Coordinates of C-alpha atoms in Angstrom, one line a residue:
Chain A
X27 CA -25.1 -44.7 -32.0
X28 CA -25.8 -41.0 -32.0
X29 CA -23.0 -40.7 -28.8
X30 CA -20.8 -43.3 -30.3
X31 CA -18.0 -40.9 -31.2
X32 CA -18.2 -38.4 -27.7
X33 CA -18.2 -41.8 -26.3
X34 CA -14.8 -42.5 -28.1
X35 CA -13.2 -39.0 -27.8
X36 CA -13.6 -39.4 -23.9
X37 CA -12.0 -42.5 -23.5
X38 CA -9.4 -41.2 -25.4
X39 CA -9.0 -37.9 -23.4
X40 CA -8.8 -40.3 -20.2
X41 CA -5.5 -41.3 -21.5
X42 CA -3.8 -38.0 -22.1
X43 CA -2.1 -35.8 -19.0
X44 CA -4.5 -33.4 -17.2
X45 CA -5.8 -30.1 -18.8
X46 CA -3.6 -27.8 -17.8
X47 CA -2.8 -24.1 -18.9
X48 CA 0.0 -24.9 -21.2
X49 CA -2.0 -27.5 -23.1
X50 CA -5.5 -25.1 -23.6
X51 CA -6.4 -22.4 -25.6
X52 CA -9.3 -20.3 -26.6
X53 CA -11.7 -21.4 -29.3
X54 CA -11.7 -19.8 -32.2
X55 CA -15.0 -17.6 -32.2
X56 CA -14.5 -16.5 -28.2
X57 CA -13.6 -13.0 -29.1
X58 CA -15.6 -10.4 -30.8
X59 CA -13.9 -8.6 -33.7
X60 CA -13.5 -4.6 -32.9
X61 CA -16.0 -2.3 -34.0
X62 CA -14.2 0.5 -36.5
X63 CA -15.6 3.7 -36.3
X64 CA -15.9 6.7 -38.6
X65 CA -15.1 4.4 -41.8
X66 CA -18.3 5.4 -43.7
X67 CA -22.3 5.2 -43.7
X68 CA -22.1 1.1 -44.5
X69 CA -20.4 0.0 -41.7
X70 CA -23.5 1.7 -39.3
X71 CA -20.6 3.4 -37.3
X72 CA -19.8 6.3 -39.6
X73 CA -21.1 9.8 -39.5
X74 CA -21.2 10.5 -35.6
X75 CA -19.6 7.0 -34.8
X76 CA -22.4 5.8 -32.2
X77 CA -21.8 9.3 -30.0
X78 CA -25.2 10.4 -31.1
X79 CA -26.1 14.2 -31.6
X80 CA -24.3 17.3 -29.6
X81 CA -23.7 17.7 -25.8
X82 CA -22.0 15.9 -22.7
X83 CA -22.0 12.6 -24.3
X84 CA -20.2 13.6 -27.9
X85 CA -17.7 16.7 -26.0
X86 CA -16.3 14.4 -22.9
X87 CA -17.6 17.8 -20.6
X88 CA -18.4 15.5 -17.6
X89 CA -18.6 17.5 -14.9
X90 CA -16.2 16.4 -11.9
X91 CA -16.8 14.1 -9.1
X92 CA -19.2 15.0 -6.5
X93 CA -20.6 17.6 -8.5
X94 CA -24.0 18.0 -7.5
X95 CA -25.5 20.1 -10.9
X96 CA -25.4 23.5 -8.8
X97 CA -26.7 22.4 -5.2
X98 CA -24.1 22.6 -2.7
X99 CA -22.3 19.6 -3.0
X100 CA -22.6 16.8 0.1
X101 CA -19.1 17.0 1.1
X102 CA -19.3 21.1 1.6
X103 CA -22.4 20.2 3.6
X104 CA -21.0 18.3 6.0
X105 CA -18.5 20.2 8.6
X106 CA -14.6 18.9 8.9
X107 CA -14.3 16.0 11.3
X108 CA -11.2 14.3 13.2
X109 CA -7.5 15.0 13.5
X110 CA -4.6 13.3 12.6
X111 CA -1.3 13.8 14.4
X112 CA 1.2 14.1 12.2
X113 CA 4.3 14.0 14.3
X114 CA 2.8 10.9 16.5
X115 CA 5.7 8.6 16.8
X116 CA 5.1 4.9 15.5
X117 CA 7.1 1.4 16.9
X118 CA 6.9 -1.2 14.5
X119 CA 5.4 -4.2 17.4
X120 CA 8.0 -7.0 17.7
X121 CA 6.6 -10.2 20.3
X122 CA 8.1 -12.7 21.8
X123 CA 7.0 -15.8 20.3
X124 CA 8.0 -14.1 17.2
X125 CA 11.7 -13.6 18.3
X126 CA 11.7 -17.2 19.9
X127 CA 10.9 -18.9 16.1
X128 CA 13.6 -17.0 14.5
X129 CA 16.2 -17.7 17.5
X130 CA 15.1 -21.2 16.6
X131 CA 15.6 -21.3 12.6
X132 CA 18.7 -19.8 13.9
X133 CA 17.9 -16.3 11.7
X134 CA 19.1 -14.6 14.8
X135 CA 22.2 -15.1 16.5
X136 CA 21.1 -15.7 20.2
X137 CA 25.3 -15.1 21.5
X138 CA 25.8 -11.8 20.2
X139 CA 24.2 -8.5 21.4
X140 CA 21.2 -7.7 19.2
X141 CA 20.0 -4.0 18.3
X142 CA 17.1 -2.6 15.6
X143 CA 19.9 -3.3 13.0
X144 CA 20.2 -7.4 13.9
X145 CA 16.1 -7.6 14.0
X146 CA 15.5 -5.5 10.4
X147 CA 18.2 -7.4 8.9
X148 CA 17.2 -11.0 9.6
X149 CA 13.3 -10.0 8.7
X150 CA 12.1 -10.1 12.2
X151 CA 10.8 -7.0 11.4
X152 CA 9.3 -6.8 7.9
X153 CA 9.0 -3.1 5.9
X154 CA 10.3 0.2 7.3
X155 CA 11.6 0.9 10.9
X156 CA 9.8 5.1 10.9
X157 CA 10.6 5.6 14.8
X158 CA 11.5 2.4 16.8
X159 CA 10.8 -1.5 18.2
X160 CA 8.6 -2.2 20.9
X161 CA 8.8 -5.4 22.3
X162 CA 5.9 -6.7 23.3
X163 CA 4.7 -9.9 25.4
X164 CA 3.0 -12.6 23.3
X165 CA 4.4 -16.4 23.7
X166 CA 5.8 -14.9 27.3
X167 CA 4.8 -18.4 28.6
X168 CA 7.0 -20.6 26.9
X169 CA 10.3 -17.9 26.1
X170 CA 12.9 -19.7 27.0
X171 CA 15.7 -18.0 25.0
X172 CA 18.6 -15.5 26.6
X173 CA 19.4 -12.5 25.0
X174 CA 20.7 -9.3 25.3
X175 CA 18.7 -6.8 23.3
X176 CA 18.2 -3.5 22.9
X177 CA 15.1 -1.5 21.7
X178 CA 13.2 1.9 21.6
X179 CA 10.0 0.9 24.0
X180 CA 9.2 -2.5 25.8
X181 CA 6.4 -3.5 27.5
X182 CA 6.6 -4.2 31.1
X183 CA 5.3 -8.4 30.4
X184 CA 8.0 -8.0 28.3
X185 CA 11.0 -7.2 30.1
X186 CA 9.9 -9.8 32.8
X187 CA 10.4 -12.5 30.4
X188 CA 13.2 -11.8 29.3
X189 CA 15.1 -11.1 32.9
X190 CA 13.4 -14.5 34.0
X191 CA 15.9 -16.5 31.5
X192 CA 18.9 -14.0 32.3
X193 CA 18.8 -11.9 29.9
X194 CA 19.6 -8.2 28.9
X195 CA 17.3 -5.9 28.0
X196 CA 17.7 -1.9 27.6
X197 CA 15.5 0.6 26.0
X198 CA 17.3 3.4 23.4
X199 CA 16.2 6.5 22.0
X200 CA 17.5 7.1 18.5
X201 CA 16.3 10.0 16.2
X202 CA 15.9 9.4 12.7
X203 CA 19.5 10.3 12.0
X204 CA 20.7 7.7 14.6
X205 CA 18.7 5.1 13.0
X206 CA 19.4 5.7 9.7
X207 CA 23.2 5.2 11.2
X208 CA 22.1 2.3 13.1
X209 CA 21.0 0.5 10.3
X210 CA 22.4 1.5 7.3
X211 CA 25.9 2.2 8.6
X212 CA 27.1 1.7 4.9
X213 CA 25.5 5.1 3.9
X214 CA 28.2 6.9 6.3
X215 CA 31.4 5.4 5.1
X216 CA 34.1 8.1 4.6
X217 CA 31.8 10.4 5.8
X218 CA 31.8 12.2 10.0
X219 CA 29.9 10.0 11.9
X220 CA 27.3 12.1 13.3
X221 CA 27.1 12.2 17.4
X222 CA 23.9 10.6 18.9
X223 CA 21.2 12.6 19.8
X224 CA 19.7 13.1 23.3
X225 CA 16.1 11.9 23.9
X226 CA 13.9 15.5 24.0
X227 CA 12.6 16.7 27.7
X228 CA 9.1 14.5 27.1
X229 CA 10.7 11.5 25.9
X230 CA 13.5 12.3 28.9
X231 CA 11.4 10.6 31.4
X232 CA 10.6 7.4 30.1
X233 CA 14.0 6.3 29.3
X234 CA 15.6 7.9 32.4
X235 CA 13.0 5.5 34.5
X236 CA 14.3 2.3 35.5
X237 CA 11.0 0.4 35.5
X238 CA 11.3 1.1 31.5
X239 CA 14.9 0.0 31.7
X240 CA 16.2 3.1 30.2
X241 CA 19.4 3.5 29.0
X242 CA 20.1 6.5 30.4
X243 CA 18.9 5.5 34.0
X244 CA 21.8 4.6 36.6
X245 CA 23.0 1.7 35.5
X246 CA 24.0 0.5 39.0
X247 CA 20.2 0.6 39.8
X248 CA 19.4 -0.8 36.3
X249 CA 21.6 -4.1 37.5
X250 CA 19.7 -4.5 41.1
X251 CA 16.6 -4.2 39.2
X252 CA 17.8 -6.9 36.4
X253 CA 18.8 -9.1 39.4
X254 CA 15.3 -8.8 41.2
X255 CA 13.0 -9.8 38.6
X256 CA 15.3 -12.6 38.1
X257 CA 14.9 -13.6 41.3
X258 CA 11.1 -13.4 42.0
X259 CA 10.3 -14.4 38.8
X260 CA 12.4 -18.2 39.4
X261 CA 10.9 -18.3 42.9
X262 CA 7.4 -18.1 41.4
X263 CA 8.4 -21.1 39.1
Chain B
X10 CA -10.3 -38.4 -31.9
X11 CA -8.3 -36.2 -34.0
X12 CA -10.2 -33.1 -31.6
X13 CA -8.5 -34.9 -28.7
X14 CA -5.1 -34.8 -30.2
X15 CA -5.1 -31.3 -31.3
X16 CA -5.9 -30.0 -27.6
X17 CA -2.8 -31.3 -26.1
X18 CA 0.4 -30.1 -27.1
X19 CA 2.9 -32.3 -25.2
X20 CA 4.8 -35.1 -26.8
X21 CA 2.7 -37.6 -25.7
X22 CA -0.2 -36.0 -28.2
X23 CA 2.3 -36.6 -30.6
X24 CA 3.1 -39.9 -30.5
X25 CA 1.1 -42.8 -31.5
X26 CA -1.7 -44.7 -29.9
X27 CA 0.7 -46.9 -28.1
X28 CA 3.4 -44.0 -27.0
X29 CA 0.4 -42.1 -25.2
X30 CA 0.2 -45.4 -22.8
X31 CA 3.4 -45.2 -22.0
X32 CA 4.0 -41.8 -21.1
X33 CA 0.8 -41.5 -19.0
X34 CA 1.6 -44.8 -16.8
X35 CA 3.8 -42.3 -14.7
X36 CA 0.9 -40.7 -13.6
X37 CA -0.9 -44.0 -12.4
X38 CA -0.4 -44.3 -8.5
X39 CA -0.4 -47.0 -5.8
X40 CA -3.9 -46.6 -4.0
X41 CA -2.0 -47.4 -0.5
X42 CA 1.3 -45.7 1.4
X43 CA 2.0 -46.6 4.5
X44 CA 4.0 -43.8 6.9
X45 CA 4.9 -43.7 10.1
X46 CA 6.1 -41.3 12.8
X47 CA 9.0 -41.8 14.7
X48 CA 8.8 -41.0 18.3
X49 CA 12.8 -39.4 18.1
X50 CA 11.4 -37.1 15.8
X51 CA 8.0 -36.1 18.2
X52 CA 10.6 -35.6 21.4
X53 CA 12.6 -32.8 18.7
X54 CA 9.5 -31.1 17.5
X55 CA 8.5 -31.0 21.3
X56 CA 11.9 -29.8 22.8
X57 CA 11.9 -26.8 20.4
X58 CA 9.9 -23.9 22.4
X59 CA 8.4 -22.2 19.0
X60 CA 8.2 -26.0 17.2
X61 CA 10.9 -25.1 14.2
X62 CA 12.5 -28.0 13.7
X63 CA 15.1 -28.4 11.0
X64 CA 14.7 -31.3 8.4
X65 CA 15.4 -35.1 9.6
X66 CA 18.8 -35.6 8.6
X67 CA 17.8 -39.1 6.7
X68 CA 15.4 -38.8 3.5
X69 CA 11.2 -40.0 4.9
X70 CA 11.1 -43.3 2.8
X71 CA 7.5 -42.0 0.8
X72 CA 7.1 -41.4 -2.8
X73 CA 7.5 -37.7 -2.5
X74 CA 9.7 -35.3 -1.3
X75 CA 8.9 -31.7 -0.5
X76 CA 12.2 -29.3 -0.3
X77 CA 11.9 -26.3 2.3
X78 CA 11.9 -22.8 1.5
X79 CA 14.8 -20.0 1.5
X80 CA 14.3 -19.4 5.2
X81 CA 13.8 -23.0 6.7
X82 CA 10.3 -23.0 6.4
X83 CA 8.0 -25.3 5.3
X84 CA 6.2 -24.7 1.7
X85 CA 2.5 -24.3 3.0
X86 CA 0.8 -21.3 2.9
X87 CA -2.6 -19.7 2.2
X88 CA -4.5 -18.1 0.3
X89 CA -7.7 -16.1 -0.4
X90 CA -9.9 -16.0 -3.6
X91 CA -13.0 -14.4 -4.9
X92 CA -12.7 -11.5 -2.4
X93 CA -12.1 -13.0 0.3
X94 CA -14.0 -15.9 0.2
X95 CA -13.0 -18.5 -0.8
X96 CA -10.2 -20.2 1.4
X97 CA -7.6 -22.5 -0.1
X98 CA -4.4 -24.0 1.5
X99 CA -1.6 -24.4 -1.5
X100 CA 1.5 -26.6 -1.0
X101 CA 4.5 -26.3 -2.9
X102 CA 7.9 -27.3 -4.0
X103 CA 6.8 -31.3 -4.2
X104 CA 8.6 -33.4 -6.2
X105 CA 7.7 -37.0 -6.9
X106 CA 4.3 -38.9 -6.4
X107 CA 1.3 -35.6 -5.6
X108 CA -1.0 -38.4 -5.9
X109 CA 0.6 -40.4 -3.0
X110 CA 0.6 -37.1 -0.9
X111 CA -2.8 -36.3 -1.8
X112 CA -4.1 -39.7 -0.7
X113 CA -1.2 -39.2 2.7
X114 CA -3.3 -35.9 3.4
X115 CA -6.8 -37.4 3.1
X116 CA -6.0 -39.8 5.6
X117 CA -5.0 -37.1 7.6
X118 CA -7.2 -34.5 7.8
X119 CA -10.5 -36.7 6.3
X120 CA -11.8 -38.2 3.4
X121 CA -13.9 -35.8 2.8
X122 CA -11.4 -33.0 2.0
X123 CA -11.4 -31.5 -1.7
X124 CA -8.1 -31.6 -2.9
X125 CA -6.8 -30.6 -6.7
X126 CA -3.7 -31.9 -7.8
X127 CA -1.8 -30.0 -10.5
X128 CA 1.4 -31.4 -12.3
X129 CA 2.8 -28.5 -14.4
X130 CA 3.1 -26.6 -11.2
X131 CA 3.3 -29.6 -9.1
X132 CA 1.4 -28.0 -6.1
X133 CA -1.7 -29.3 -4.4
X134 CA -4.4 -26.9 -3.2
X135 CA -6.9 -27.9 -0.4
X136 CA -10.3 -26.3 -0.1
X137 CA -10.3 -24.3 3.2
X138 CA -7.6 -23.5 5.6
X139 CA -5.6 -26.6 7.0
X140 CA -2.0 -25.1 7.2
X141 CA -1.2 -25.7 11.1
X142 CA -2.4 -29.5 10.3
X143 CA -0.8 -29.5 7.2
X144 CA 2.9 -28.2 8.9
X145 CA 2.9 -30.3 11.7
X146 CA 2.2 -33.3 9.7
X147 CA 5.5 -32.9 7.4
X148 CA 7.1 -32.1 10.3
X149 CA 6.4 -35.1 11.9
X150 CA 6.9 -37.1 8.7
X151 CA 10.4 -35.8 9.2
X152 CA 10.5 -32.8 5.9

């Protein structure tokens, strides 16, 4: 008979909607109440208020982190290690497949010529462009859209797939003040549009090459190229 | 009994004994739901080379509906607990009948799949990582 009343409760609790956050609270005895310190000898946290006697422990004099009580600390020890480059360039990776699904939820607009701007705007490319796109050649088996598209690096699987289907595909160099005016062309309104840089002598070579489908190769070769791929790649298939 | 009342706070704790039935019979389900999968709507999820489809253009007769997101994306996506390890799948924006979708995904991806329903939210969470399953079965269902 003992059980006869959780037995009850239960069957009632069946009935009600599911426990959920906005129906539960805490009991009343799950917190502690603060300990006051300093407010005299009877509440056993007066005098030194639990800091004990003198030193580290009662000043807050810890020494700082990796202090090694004298010795020469570890990280003196051990000689300097690595290098970063601090003027390394970085391309935020675009693939294929990823441009194909947002050609296909229609985020991109497959009919009109798309740059850096078209790709950061419709999320294709999530976070800060720093120096450029690379396109890059995952889901190169089943591309099947036709586009003409211009980036900063693309990789040679790349450029195949998307001359297979007929497409376009050149690659730019823009400096960060070209691609701050690529894509934020709002911050240069009433203002002198600056004139676009040249690529420097290093960076000359790759996009005067044609195999890199630069823009500043000859474009007469750049169309026999465009039209070969095409070519061999539909004979293949 | 009394306790019972005092712990929940909607109008059903309110009410009296008979009140409490009748708001809770909305959360009593039908143990069977029969779908199906039209083949039109197979030949569209196959023709699209990335498989986006949009939403069928007629309402899937089941007691649940689940509305797409912002972008045209199915609801489903994942998530990671206790540093790491603990994988869940969470699906949300469901309106109607969870139960019937719970009891549509069990007979999907197997009876012996933990599942936890919650109505305030109106989500379901699976235990482990089922999304692809998950999104290509309410795409087939036609959401």
């Amino acid at each position: 008979m003992a059980a006869c009343h959780i037995k009850k409760n239960l069957a009632v609790l069946r009935q009600f909607p599911r426990v959920a956050l906005n129906n539960i609270r805490d009991l009343p005895e799950a917190f502690k109440p603060e300990h006051r310190k300093g407010r005299g000898r009877g509440s056993g946290r007066g005098k030194t208020s639990g800091r004990g006697h003198k030193g580290q422990g009662q000043r807050n004099t810890k020494p700082r982190l990796g202090f090694e009580g004298g010795n020469t600390p570890f990280y003196l020890q051990v000689p300097k290690h690595g290098f970063k480059n601090v003027h390394k360039e970085i391309y935020s990776p675009l693939n294929l497949n990823r441009l194909q699904f947002f050609v296909d939820s229609g985020r991109i607009n497959p009919k009109e010529p798309i740059t850096m701007y078209h790709l950061w705007r419709s999320g294709a490319i999530g976070g800060r462009i720093k120096d450029g796109v690379t396109l890059l050649g995952g889901g190169t088996t089943w591309f099947q859209a036709k586009l003409d598209i211009e980036v900063s690096r693309a990789s040679k699987t790349a450029i195949k797939a998307i001359e297979r289907q007929g497409g376009k595909i050149t690659c730019a160099h823009y400096n960060t003040l070209g691609l701050r005016l690529l894509l934020k062309p709002e911050k240069f309104e009433g203002r002198r549009i600056p004139r676009r840089a040249r690529p420097n002598t290093k960076l000359m070579e790759y996009y005067t090459n044609v195999e890199n489908r630069g823009y500043l190769a000859d474009p007469d070769e750049l169309e026999k190229a465009r039209q070969q791929t095409y070519k061999l790649e539909n004979e293949v298939d | 009994m009394a306790v019972a009342i005092k712990i929940c706070r909607s109008p059903a704790g309110r009410a009296s004994a008979k009140g409490i039935y009748s708001s809770v019979k909305r959360f009593i389900h039908t143990e069977n739901i029969t779908y199906e999968i039209k083949p039109e709507r197979l030949q569209q999820i196959e023709k699209s080379p990335s498989g986006w489809v949009p939403p069928d253009t007629e309402k899937p007769d089941l007691p649940f509906f689940i509305k797409r997101s912002k972008y045209n994306n199915l609801p489903v996506y994942t998530d990671f607990k206790s540093g790491g390890t603990r994988h869940i799948t969470i699906i949300r924006r469901i309106t109607g009948d969870l139960k019937a979708l719970d009891n549509c995904l069990k007979h999907h991806l197997g009876n012996d799949v933990i599942t936890q329903i919650n109505e305030l939210t109106s989500q379901v969470k699976i235990r482990g990582l089922y999304k692809d399953e998950v999104v290509t079965l309410l795409k087939q269902l036609g959401y």
